[in-house]
Amino acid sequence: RLVFTDLDGSLLDHDSYDWSPAKPWLARLAAARIAVIPVTSKTRAELLSLRLELGLAKSPFIAENGAVIGLPPAWQHARLDRDPTDPHGLVIKTPGLDIGFIRTRLEVIRERLGVRFQGMGAMRLEDIMAHTGLSEPAARQARVREGSEPLIWQDDDAALERFRQALADDGLRLTRGGRFWHVMGEVHKGASVDWLIERFTSLRGSRPLTLGLGDGPNDIPMLDAVDRAVLIPGHHGQRVEVSNPMLYCATGYGPSGW
Ligand code: 2M8
Ligand code: MG
Ligand code: MG
């Protein structure tokens, strides 16, 4: 069995990033040897610290909305993976597009459409901290993007639709987290969850039973990819339409709902 979970607004509180209400359940899952796998908009740099704090260092992780997948030794495949060059012994898969390409295309699209937005790459560290409530070290880690650019939309809904179409024409996708819009290659949380389920199946010889928990629009593909889904109410005011018939709607927010 595998548990896939969003972080911000799900396992972590939307505002304080606290997860203490979920500690008893994390302990029960650890005792039952069930892997809890973070699936998040956060970066690899953020995950490398957080997974230690959360006690999830043996789990793989999915960062940047599916653009980065981290595999610890037990999830590596002798034939399919190269030796890890990563100092943490992780094998990293990057199924999306490189951040440099994404940022270049964003500038081209901004010029061509005349739309207004601010990308995280252009934000000052103090502005990231003010907008997210992250500490300075955490905001620095959030800035180390590899395959997705968070942005603050500063234009109207009609411009947003033109922007979404222009991105699609360039092989880019737009999704929405708790605070930011996120632009990445043709990846999403669900495709990377499917990838990890396949990897588990080929290593163990049987398909796992899977549970997923999330609160935001960017979690929909993940909640549709798992056997059992839990929707946690969000503070973002967005409708989250999940198709999975095995859906449970939690009543508590963030880690209390988790
Ligand atoms: C961003 O991600 C959240 C996820 O819901 C958002 O869109 O609000 C990312 O920049 C992530 O790296 C960062 O840790 C987070 C902080 O709230 O914001
Ligand atoms: Mg969330
Ligand atoms: Mg998230």
mmCIF file with all atom_site columns, C-alpha atoms and ligand atoms in Angstrom, residues 6 8-10 215-216 219, ligand 2:
data_model
loop_
_atom_site.group_PDB
_atom_site.id
_atom_site.type_symbol
_atom_site.label_atom_id
_atom_site.label_alt_id
_atom_site.label_comp_id
_atom_site.label_asym_id
_atom_site.label_entity_id
_atom_site.label_seq_id
_atom_site.pdbx_PDB_ins_code
_atom_site.Cartn_x
_atom_site.Cartn_y
_atom_site.Cartn_z
_atom_site.occupancy
_atom_site.B_iso_or_equiv
_atom_site.pdbx_formal_charge
_atom_site.auth_seq_id
_atom_site.auth_comp_id
_atom_site.auth_asym_id
_atom_site.auth_atom_id
_atom_site.pdbx_PDB_model_num
ATOM   1 C  CA . ASP A 1 6   ? 0.137  16.964 -1.297 1.00 0.00 ? 6   ASP A CA 1
ATOM   2 C  CA . ASP A 1 8   ? 0.871  22.775 1.370  1.00 0.00 ? 8   ASP A CA 1
ATOM   3 C  CA . GLY A 1 9   ? -2.746 22.964 2.525  1.00 0.00 ? 9   GLY A CA 1
ATOM   4 C  CA . SER A 1 10  ? -2.876 19.173 3.023  1.00 0.00 ? 10  SER A CA 1
ATOM   5 C  CA . ASP A 1 215 ? -6.632 20.169 -1.457 1.00 0.00 ? 215 ASP A CA 1
ATOM   6 C  CA . GLY A 1 216 ? -6.003 22.099 -4.671 1.00 0.00 ? 216 GLY A CA 1
ATOM   7 C  CA . ASP A 1 219 ? -4.071 17.756 -7.060 1.00 0.00 ? 219 ASP A CA 1
HETATM 8 MG MG . MG  B 2 .   ? -2.063 22.094 -1.639 1.00 0.00 ? 2   MG  B MG 1
#
